[in-house]
Amino acid sequence: MNCKPFPLLTPQKDSFWKLGTEHKGKHRLKAKDHQTLLLSLVFLSLILLSLNCQSDKTLYRTTSNYFPLETGIVWQYAIGSDTIEVTVVGDTVVYGHYCILVYRDIFEEFWVKDKTEIRKLVEKKRFRAGYDFILEQHFRRYFELPLIKDNFWREDYVATLEDNFGDTINIKHTINGRIIGIENITTPAGEFTEVYQIVLVDSCQLNDSLAIETTNYWLAPEVGIVRQKFAAAETIEQVLVRFTSA
């Protein structure tokens, strides 16, 4: 009997090369996928961290008091080389309205504050021949609450009046407000963060005469007005130099 040897299966070199190449390719692919996954997770973590910080800041601003009016609070402001003091005196009643009396040096201011707005008593008079004629005497909206960036509001007062001499006076008094930004600022009283900048444009037309005043306010949490810039015929700026809480 003739026995032929069993043929040996000898793999070709290309097969080994092909197999090795496929294995290395798959390894590189898996490594690349792993790296991409890690980068994605890091990026996602940074986004979540940023969103969490933003959420914390939003919550902080929402729960902070940007216009405190507690009795006993005192602000001291520098206006050029002069200094003025603003003091919250306390609750009072004026023209049938419950409000809060604030002294700006020797001058009285009356404020009303609730959850949706902050109002200030506005009195406009016309002095003529020894008499004061009342043109307007209302609590007008100065700030809308809660404070939210880019929010705006407008309030008009329109009336036709007859003064003591029988002359007709047409008055249109408009107050436009807008929250234009949030920033950090420094004054002689210190550094303040999450400060709202608000601009009020006050325009009053009496017959053919028009007067426009623009005031920028910077309100800091738990402190109130830390800076104020008033512009009409001239520009006047006041900055906080000292704050005393209630």
PDB file of C-alpha atoms in Angstrom:
ATOM      1  CA  MET A   1       0.000   0.000   0.000  1.00  0.00           C
ATOM      2  CA  ASN A   2       1.336   3.341  -0.963  1.00  0.00           C
ATOM      3  CA  CYS A   3       0.631   5.972   1.644  1.00  0.00           C
ATOM      4  CA  LYS A   4       0.863   9.542   0.544  1.00  0.00           C
ATOM      5  CA  PRO A   5       1.742  12.072   3.143  1.00  0.00           C
ATOM      6  CA  PHE A   6      -1.119  14.223   4.374  1.00  0.00           C
ATOM      7  CA  PRO A   7      -0.730  17.674   2.857  1.00  0.00           C
ATOM      8  CA  LEU A   8       0.203  20.361   5.408  1.00  0.00           C
ATOM      9  CA  LEU A   9      -1.901  23.507   5.461  1.00  0.00           C
ATOM     10  CA  THR A  10       0.620  26.278   5.083  1.00  0.00           C
ATOM     11  CA  PRO A  11      -0.872  29.754   5.473  1.00  0.00           C
ATOM     12  CA  GLN A  12       0.266  32.297   2.996  1.00  0.00           C
ATOM     13  CA  LYS A  13       2.251  35.336   4.142  1.00  0.00           C
ATOM     14  CA  ASP A  14      -0.450  37.630   2.820  1.00  0.00           C
ATOM     15  CA  SER A  15      -2.961  35.953   5.092  1.00  0.00           C
ATOM     16  CA  PHE A  16      -0.836  36.646   8.144  1.00  0.00           C
ATOM     17  CA  TRP A  17      -0.314  40.239   6.993  1.00  0.00           C
ATOM     18  CA  LYS A  18      -3.987  40.681   6.318  1.00  0.00           C
ATOM     19  CA  LEU A  19      -4.963  39.238   9.674  1.00  0.00           C
ATOM     20  CA  GLY A  20      -2.409  41.392  11.498  1.00  0.00           C
ATOM     21  CA  THR A  21      -3.456  44.504   9.648  1.00  0.00           C
ATOM     22  CA  GLU A  22      -7.128  43.906  10.438  1.00  0.00           C
ATOM     23  CA  HIS A  23      -6.311  43.331  14.089  1.00  0.00           C
ATOM     24  CA  LYS A  24      -4.191  46.463  14.331  1.00  0.00           C
ATOM     25  CA  GLY A  25      -6.821  48.493  12.467  1.00  0.00           C
ATOM     26  CA  LYS A  26      -9.534  47.333  14.817  1.00  0.00           C
ATOM     27  CA  HIS A  27      -7.289  48.147  17.780  1.00  0.00           C
ATOM     28  CA  ARG A  28      -6.600  51.624  16.454  1.00  0.00           C
ATOM     29  CA  LEU A  29     -10.328  52.127  15.763  1.00  0.00           C
ATOM     30  CA  LYS A  30     -11.236  51.105  19.299  1.00  0.00           C
ATOM     31  CA  ALA A  31      -8.549  53.368  20.752  1.00  0.00           C
ATOM     32  CA  LYS A  32      -9.802  56.284  18.663  1.00  0.00           C
ATOM     33  CA  ASP A  33     -13.399  55.638  19.701  1.00  0.00           C
ATOM     34  CA  HIS A  34     -12.298  55.504  23.335  1.00  0.00           C
ATOM     35  CA  GLN A  35     -10.462  58.804  23.007  1.00  0.00           C
ATOM     36  CA  THR A  36     -13.456  60.427  21.328  1.00  0.00           C
ATOM     37  CA  LEU A  37     -15.727  59.168  24.099  1.00  0.00           C
ATOM     38  CA  LEU A  38     -13.430  60.576  26.784  1.00  0.00           C
ATOM     39  CA  LEU A  39     -13.284  63.968  25.054  1.00  0.00           C
ATOM     40  CA  SER A  40     -17.075  63.985  24.709  1.00  0.00           C
ATOM     41  CA  LEU A  41     -17.489  63.203  28.409  1.00  0.00           C
ATOM     42  CA  VAL A  42     -15.065  65.971  29.389  1.00  0.00           C
ATOM     43  CA  PHE A  43     -16.843  68.442  27.108  1.00  0.00           C
ATOM     44  CA  LEU A  44     -20.242  67.418  28.498  1.00  0.00           C
ATOM     45  CA  SER A  45     -18.948  67.807  32.059  1.00  0.00           C
ATOM     46  CA  LEU A  46     -17.731  71.319  31.298  1.00  0.00           C
ATOM     47  CA  ILE A  47     -21.101  72.233  29.796  1.00  0.00           C
ATOM     48  CA  LEU A  48     -22.951  70.861  32.828  1.00  0.00           C
ATOM     49  CA  LEU A  49     -20.589  72.697  35.164  1.00  0.00           C
ATOM     50  CA  SER A  50     -21.109  75.942  33.260  1.00  0.00           C
ATOM     51  CA  LEU A  51     -24.886  75.488  33.277  1.00  0.00           C
ATOM     52  CA  ASN A  52     -24.792  74.745  36.998  1.00  0.00           C
ATOM     53  CA  CYS A  53     -22.769  77.930  37.646  1.00  0.00           C
ATOM     54  CA  GLN A  54     -25.158  79.953  35.507  1.00  0.00           C
ATOM     55  CA  SER A  55     -28.105  78.410  37.349  1.00  0.00           C
ATOM     56  CA  ASP A  56     -26.527  79.287  40.696  1.00  0.00           C
ATOM     57  CA  LYS A  57     -25.970  82.895  39.583  1.00  0.00           C
ATOM     58  CA  THR A  58     -29.529  83.177  38.288  1.00  0.00           C
ATOM     59  CA  LEU A  59     -30.894  81.810  41.562  1.00  0.00           C
ATOM     60  CA  TYR A  60     -28.671  84.209  43.506  1.00  0.00           C
ATOM     61  CA  ARG A  61     -29.897  87.215  41.517  1.00  0.00           C
ATOM     62  CA  THR A  62     -33.527  86.116  41.746  1.00  0.00           C
ATOM     63  CA  THR A  63     -33.441  85.731  45.532  1.00  0.00           C
ATOM     64  CA  SER A  64     -31.368  88.864  46.264  1.00  0.00           C
ATOM     65  CA  ASN A  65     -32.751  92.241  47.316  1.00  0.00           C
ATOM     66  CA  TYR A  66     -31.508  94.817  44.809  1.00  0.00           C
ATOM     67  CA  PHE A  67     -33.387  97.753  46.337  1.00  0.00           C
ATOM     68  CA  PRO A  68     -33.396  97.411  50.143  1.00  0.00           C
ATOM     69  CA  LEU A  69     -35.584  99.923  51.988  1.00  0.00           C
ATOM     70  CA  GLU A  70     -35.290  98.728  55.582  1.00  0.00           C
ATOM     71  CA  THR A  71     -35.382 101.449  58.234  1.00  0.00           C
ATOM     72  CA  GLY A  72     -31.920 102.589  59.281  1.00  0.00           C
ATOM     73  CA  ILE A  73     -30.032 101.851  56.048  1.00  0.00           C
ATOM     74  CA  VAL A  74     -27.590 104.612  55.135  1.00  0.00           C
ATOM     75  CA  TRP A  75     -25.769 105.174  51.829  1.00  0.00           C
ATOM     76  CA  GLN A  76     -23.019 107.732  51.450  1.00  0.00           C
ATOM     77  CA  TYR A  77     -22.246 108.885  47.916  1.00  0.00           C
ATOM     78  CA  ALA A  78     -19.520 111.009  46.381  1.00  0.00           C
ATOM     79  CA  ILE A  79     -20.586 113.524  43.733  1.00  0.00           C
ATOM     80  CA  GLY A  80     -17.436 115.159  42.496  1.00  0.00           C
ATOM     81  CA  SER A  81     -15.813 116.693  45.564  1.00  0.00           C
ATOM     82  CA  ASP A  82     -19.088 116.693  47.517  1.00  0.00           C
ATOM     83  CA  THR A  83     -20.685 113.958  49.612  1.00  0.00           C
ATOM     84  CA  ILE A  84     -24.367 113.286  50.208  1.00  0.00           C
ATOM     85  CA  GLU A  85     -26.083 110.910  52.594  1.00  0.00           C
ATOM     86  CA  VAL A  86     -29.244 108.940  51.858  1.00  0.00           C
ATOM     87  CA  THR A  87     -31.129 107.482  54.835  1.00  0.00           C
ATOM     88  CA  VAL A  88     -34.201 105.256  55.079  1.00  0.00           C
ATOM     89  CA  VAL A  89     -36.401 106.817  57.780  1.00  0.00           C
ATOM     90  CA  GLY A  90     -39.333 104.385  57.748  1.00  0.00           C
ATOM     91  CA  ASP A  91     -43.007 103.907  56.953  1.00  0.00           C
ATOM     92  CA  THR A  92     -45.291 106.881  56.442  1.00  0.00           C
ATOM     93  CA  VAL A  93     -48.448 107.952  54.609  1.00  0.00           C
ATOM     94  CA  VAL A  94     -48.509 110.614  51.924  1.00  0.00           C
ATOM     95  CA  TYR A  95     -51.486 111.606  49.771  1.00  0.00           C
ATOM     96  CA  GLY A  96     -53.342 108.557  51.069  1.00  0.00           C
ATOM     97  CA  HIS A  97     -50.602 106.078  50.111  1.00  0.00           C
ATOM     98  CA  TYR A  98     -48.577 103.923  52.481  1.00  0.00           C
ATOM     99  CA  CYS A  99     -44.947 104.386  51.517  1.00  0.00           C
ATOM    100  CA  ILE A 100     -41.381 104.597  52.793  1.00  0.00           C
ATOM    101  CA  LEU A 101     -39.755 107.933  53.590  1.00  0.00           C
ATOM    102  CA  VAL A 102     -36.149 108.368  52.494  1.00  0.00           C
ATOM    103  CA  TYR A 103     -34.046 111.468  53.114  1.00  0.00           C
ATOM    104  CA  ARG A 104     -31.554 112.497  50.443  1.00  0.00           C
ATOM    105  CA  ASP A 105     -29.646 114.957  52.590  1.00  0.00           C
ATOM    106  CA  ILE A 106     -32.490 117.327  53.583  1.00  0.00           C
ATOM    107  CA  PHE A 107     -34.824 116.430  50.714  1.00  0.00           C
ATOM    108  CA  GLU A 108     -37.663 113.929  51.095  1.00  0.00           C
ATOM    109  CA  GLU A 109     -38.271 111.009  48.764  1.00  0.00           C
ATOM    110  CA  PHE A 110     -41.235 108.646  48.984  1.00  0.00           C
ATOM    111  CA  TRP A 111     -41.011 105.076  47.685  1.00  0.00           C
ATOM    112  CA  VAL A 112     -43.453 102.172  47.337  1.00  0.00           C
ATOM    113  CA  LYS A 113     -42.172  98.657  46.799  1.00  0.00           C
ATOM    114  CA  ASP A 114     -43.965  95.349  46.175  1.00  0.00           C
ATOM    115  CA  LYS A 115     -43.189  92.073  44.395  1.00  0.00           C
ATOM    116  CA  THR A 116     -43.744  93.461  40.885  1.00  0.00           C
ATOM    117  CA  GLU A 117     -42.403  97.014  40.921  1.00  0.00           C
ATOM    118  CA  ILE A 118     -40.754  99.903  42.746  1.00  0.00           C
ATOM    119  CA  ARG A 119     -42.460 103.290  42.539  1.00  0.00           C
ATOM    120  CA  LYS A 120     -41.355 106.786  43.489  1.00  0.00           C
ATOM    121  CA  LEU A 121     -43.497 109.828  44.140  1.00  0.00           C
ATOM    122  CA  VAL A 122     -43.116 112.306  41.287  1.00  0.00           C
ATOM    123  CA  GLU A 123     -44.255 115.876  41.803  1.00  0.00           C
ATOM    124  CA  LYS A 124     -44.043 118.315  38.948  1.00  0.00           C
ATOM    125  CA  LYS A 125     -44.994 121.937  39.553  1.00  0.00           C
ATOM    126  CA  ARG A 126     -45.103 125.130  37.573  1.00  0.00           C
ATOM    127  CA  PHE A 127     -44.175 128.271  39.462  1.00  0.00           C
ATOM    128  CA  ARG A 128     -45.878 131.365  38.189  1.00  0.00           C
ATOM    129  CA  ALA A 129     -46.503 134.748  39.790  1.00  0.00           C
ATOM    130  CA  GLY A 130     -45.720 133.460  43.265  1.00  0.00           C
ATOM    131  CA  TYR A 131     -47.874 130.317  42.959  1.00  0.00           C
ATOM    132  CA  ASP A 132     -47.038 126.635  42.576  1.00  0.00           C
ATOM    133  CA  PHE A 133     -49.392 124.938  40.156  1.00  0.00           C
ATOM    134  CA  ILE A 134     -49.397 121.122  40.417  1.00  0.00           C
ATOM    135  CA  LEU A 135     -48.846 119.504  37.037  1.00  0.00           C
ATOM    136  CA  GLU A 136     -48.398 115.943  38.287  1.00  0.00           C
ATOM    137  CA  GLN A 137     -48.468 114.203  41.655  1.00  0.00           C
ATOM    138  CA  HIS A 138     -48.262 110.428  41.267  1.00  0.00           C
ATOM    139  CA  PHE A 139     -46.238 107.401  42.274  1.00  0.00           C
ATOM    140  CA  ARG A 140     -44.464 106.455  39.050  1.00  0.00           C
ATOM    141  CA  ARG A 141     -42.849 103.120  38.191  1.00  0.00           C
ATOM    142  CA  TYR A 142     -39.074 103.333  38.322  1.00  0.00           C
ATOM    143  CA  PHE A 143     -38.117  99.648  38.355  1.00  0.00           C
ATOM    144  CA  GLU A 144     -40.011  96.545  37.306  1.00  0.00           C
ATOM    145  CA  LEU A 145     -39.518  93.389  39.380  1.00  0.00           C
ATOM    146  CA  PRO A 146     -38.079  90.837  39.198  1.00  0.00           C
ATOM    147  CA  LEU A 147     -35.014  92.301  37.522  1.00  0.00           C
ATOM    148  CA  ILE A 148     -34.315  90.386  34.314  1.00  0.00           C
ATOM    149  CA  LYS A 149     -31.762  91.343  31.675  1.00  0.00           C
ATOM    150  CA  ASP A 150     -33.289  92.998  28.569  1.00  0.00           C
ATOM    151  CA  ASN A 151     -36.638  93.581  30.278  1.00  0.00           C
ATOM    152  CA  PHE A 152     -38.176  96.976  29.581  1.00  0.00           C
ATOM    153  CA  TRP A 153     -41.202  98.960  30.706  1.00  0.00           C
ATOM    154  CA  ARG A 154     -42.977 102.215  29.897  1.00  0.00           C
ATOM    155  CA  GLU A 155     -45.471 104.383  31.710  1.00  0.00           C
ATOM    156  CA  ASP A 156     -47.248 107.502  30.397  1.00  0.00           C
ATOM    157  CA  TYR A 157     -49.030 110.291  32.163  1.00  0.00           C
ATOM    158  CA  VAL A 158     -51.116 112.506  29.877  1.00  0.00           C
ATOM    159  CA  ALA A 159     -53.339 115.378  31.024  1.00  0.00           C
ATOM    160  CA  THR A 160     -54.813 118.695  29.928  1.00  0.00           C
ATOM    161  CA  LEU A 161     -54.896 121.192  32.785  1.00  0.00           C
ATOM    162  CA  GLU A 162     -55.919 124.794  33.365  1.00  0.00           C
ATOM    163  CA  ASP A 163     -53.694 126.824  35.645  1.00  0.00           C
ATOM    164  CA  ASN A 164     -54.605 129.618  38.082  1.00  0.00           C
ATOM    165  CA  PHE A 165     -54.614 132.164  35.284  1.00  0.00           C
ATOM    166  CA  GLY A 166     -56.887 130.197  32.985  1.00  0.00           C
ATOM    167  CA  ASP A 167     -54.118 129.084  30.644  1.00  0.00           C
ATOM    168  CA  THR A 168     -54.270 125.562  29.202  1.00  0.00           C
ATOM    169  CA  ILE A 169     -51.354 123.247  29.834  1.00  0.00           C
ATOM    170  CA  ASN A 170     -50.944 119.979  27.945  1.00  0.00           C
ATOM    171  CA  ILE A 171     -48.589 117.611  29.692  1.00  0.00           C
ATOM    172  CA  LYS A 172     -47.225 114.260  28.551  1.00  0.00           C
ATOM    173  CA  HIS A 173     -44.747 112.647  30.922  1.00  0.00           C
ATOM    174  CA  THR A 174     -43.211 109.331  29.868  1.00  0.00           C
ATOM    175  CA  ILE A 175     -40.790 107.114  31.779  1.00  0.00           C
ATOM    176  CA  ASN A 176     -39.049 104.356  29.822  1.00  0.00           C
ATOM    177  CA  GLY A 177     -36.948 101.785  31.661  1.00  0.00           C
ATOM    178  CA  ARG A 178     -34.680  99.026  30.415  1.00  0.00           C
ATOM    179  CA  ILE A 179     -32.272  96.567  32.030  1.00  0.00           C
ATOM    180  CA  ILE A 180     -29.277  96.659  29.725  1.00  0.00           C
ATOM    181  CA  GLY A 181     -26.768  94.359  31.392  1.00  0.00           C
ATOM    182  CA  ILE A 182     -25.215  92.533  34.326  1.00  0.00           C
ATOM    183  CA  GLU A 183     -21.658  93.308  35.360  1.00  0.00           C
ATOM    184  CA  ASN A 184     -19.145  93.590  38.179  1.00  0.00           C
ATOM    185  CA  ILE A 185     -18.094  97.075  39.288  1.00  0.00           C
ATOM    186  CA  THR A 186     -15.817  98.658  41.863  1.00  0.00           C
ATOM    187  CA  THR A 187     -16.488 101.835  43.862  1.00  0.00           C
ATOM    188  CA  PRO A 188     -14.730 103.325  46.911  1.00  0.00           C
ATOM    189  CA  ALA A 189     -17.139 101.201  48.996  1.00  0.00           C
ATOM    190  CA  GLY A 190     -15.755  97.949  47.542  1.00  0.00           C
ATOM    191  CA  GLU A 191     -16.253  95.415  44.748  1.00  0.00           C
ATOM    192  CA  PHE A 192     -19.753  94.367  43.731  1.00  0.00           C
ATOM    193  CA  THR A 193     -20.745  91.392  41.565  1.00  0.00           C
ATOM    194  CA  GLU A 194     -23.925  90.522  39.651  1.00  0.00           C
ATOM    195  CA  VAL A 195     -24.776  94.218  39.347  1.00  0.00           C
ATOM    196  CA  TYR A 196     -27.714  95.199  37.134  1.00  0.00           C
ATOM    197  CA  GLN A 197     -27.327  98.265  34.942  1.00  0.00           C
ATOM    198  CA  ILE A 198     -30.651  99.974  34.292  1.00  0.00           C
ATOM    199  CA  VAL A 199     -31.362 103.035  32.174  1.00  0.00           C
ATOM    200  CA  LEU A 200     -34.376 105.309  32.686  1.00  0.00           C
ATOM    201  CA  VAL A 201     -35.336 107.886  30.080  1.00  0.00           C
ATOM    202  CA  ASP A 202     -37.650 110.558  31.485  1.00  0.00           C
ATOM    203  CA  SER A 203     -39.295 112.784  28.869  1.00  0.00           C
ATOM    204  CA  CYS A 204     -41.752 115.519  29.794  1.00  0.00           C
ATOM    205  CA  GLN A 205     -43.557 117.670  27.257  1.00  0.00           C
ATOM    206  CA  LEU A 206     -45.364 120.824  28.405  1.00  0.00           C
ATOM    207  CA  ASN A 207     -47.241 122.260  25.442  1.00  0.00           C
ATOM    208  CA  ASP A 208     -44.427 122.811  22.908  1.00  0.00           C
ATOM    209  CA  SER A 209     -41.551 122.446  25.369  1.00  0.00           C
ATOM    210  CA  LEU A 210     -39.785 119.074  25.688  1.00  0.00           C
ATOM    211  CA  ALA A 211     -37.268 118.095  28.388  1.00  0.00           C
ATOM    212  CA  ILE A 212     -35.428 114.745  28.363  1.00  0.00           C
ATOM    213  CA  GLU A 213     -33.376 113.318  31.227  1.00  0.00           C
ATOM    214  CA  THR A 214     -31.449 110.030  31.093  1.00  0.00           C
ATOM    215  CA  THR A 215     -30.337 108.262  34.268  1.00  0.00           C
ATOM    216  CA  ASN A 216     -28.235 105.112  34.503  1.00  0.00           C
ATOM    217  CA  TYR A 217     -28.462 103.092  37.711  1.00  0.00           C
ATOM    218  CA  TRP A 218     -26.217 100.275  38.889  1.00  0.00           C
ATOM    219  CA  LEU A 219     -27.979  98.096  41.481  1.00  0.00           C
ATOM    220  CA  ALA A 220     -26.006  95.613  43.592  1.00  0.00           C
ATOM    221  CA  PRO A 221     -27.552  92.715  45.549  1.00  0.00           C
ATOM    222  CA  GLU A 222     -28.396  93.527  49.201  1.00  0.00           C
ATOM    223  CA  VAL A 223     -26.983  97.051  48.753  1.00  0.00           C
ATOM    224  CA  GLY A 224     -29.042  98.894  46.153  1.00  0.00           C
ATOM    225  CA  ILE A 225     -27.720 101.816  44.118  1.00  0.00           C
ATOM    226  CA  VAL A 226     -23.908 101.739  44.031  1.00  0.00           C
ATOM    227  CA  ARG A 227     -23.531 104.077  41.089  1.00  0.00           C
ATOM    228  CA  GLN A 228     -25.759 106.557  39.305  1.00  0.00           C
ATOM    229  CA  LYS A 229     -25.186 108.758  36.272  1.00  0.00           C
ATOM    230  CA  PHE A 230     -27.646 111.537  35.433  1.00  0.00           C
ATOM    231  CA  ALA A 231     -27.560 113.322  32.085  1.00  0.00           C
ATOM    232  CA  ALA A 232     -29.650 116.315  31.052  1.00  0.00           C
ATOM    233  CA  ALA A 233     -28.168 119.783  30.494  1.00  0.00           C
ATOM    234  CA  GLU A 234     -25.065 118.431  32.269  1.00  0.00           C
ATOM    235  CA  THR A 235     -23.859 115.031  33.447  1.00  0.00           C
ATOM    236  CA  ILE A 236     -23.716 114.257  37.164  1.00  0.00           C
ATOM    237  CA  GLU A 237     -22.322 111.005  38.553  1.00  0.00           C
ATOM    238  CA  GLN A 238     -22.516 109.642  42.074  1.00  0.00           C
ATOM    239  CA  VAL A 239     -20.673 106.589  43.433  1.00  0.00           C
ATOM    240  CA  LEU A 240     -21.086 104.736  46.700  1.00  0.00           C
ATOM    241  CA  VAL A 241     -18.330 105.347  49.261  1.00  0.00           C
ATOM    242  CA  ARG A 242     -19.945 103.750  52.296  1.00  0.00           C
ATOM    243  CA  PHE A 243     -22.937 101.530  53.043  1.00  0.00           C
ATOM    244  CA  THR A 244     -24.463 100.900  56.479  1.00  0.00           C
ATOM    245  CA  SER A 245     -27.053  98.116  56.717  1.00  0.00           C
ATOM    246  CA  ALA A 246     -30.107  98.302  58.933  1.00  0.00           C
TER     247      ALA A 246
END
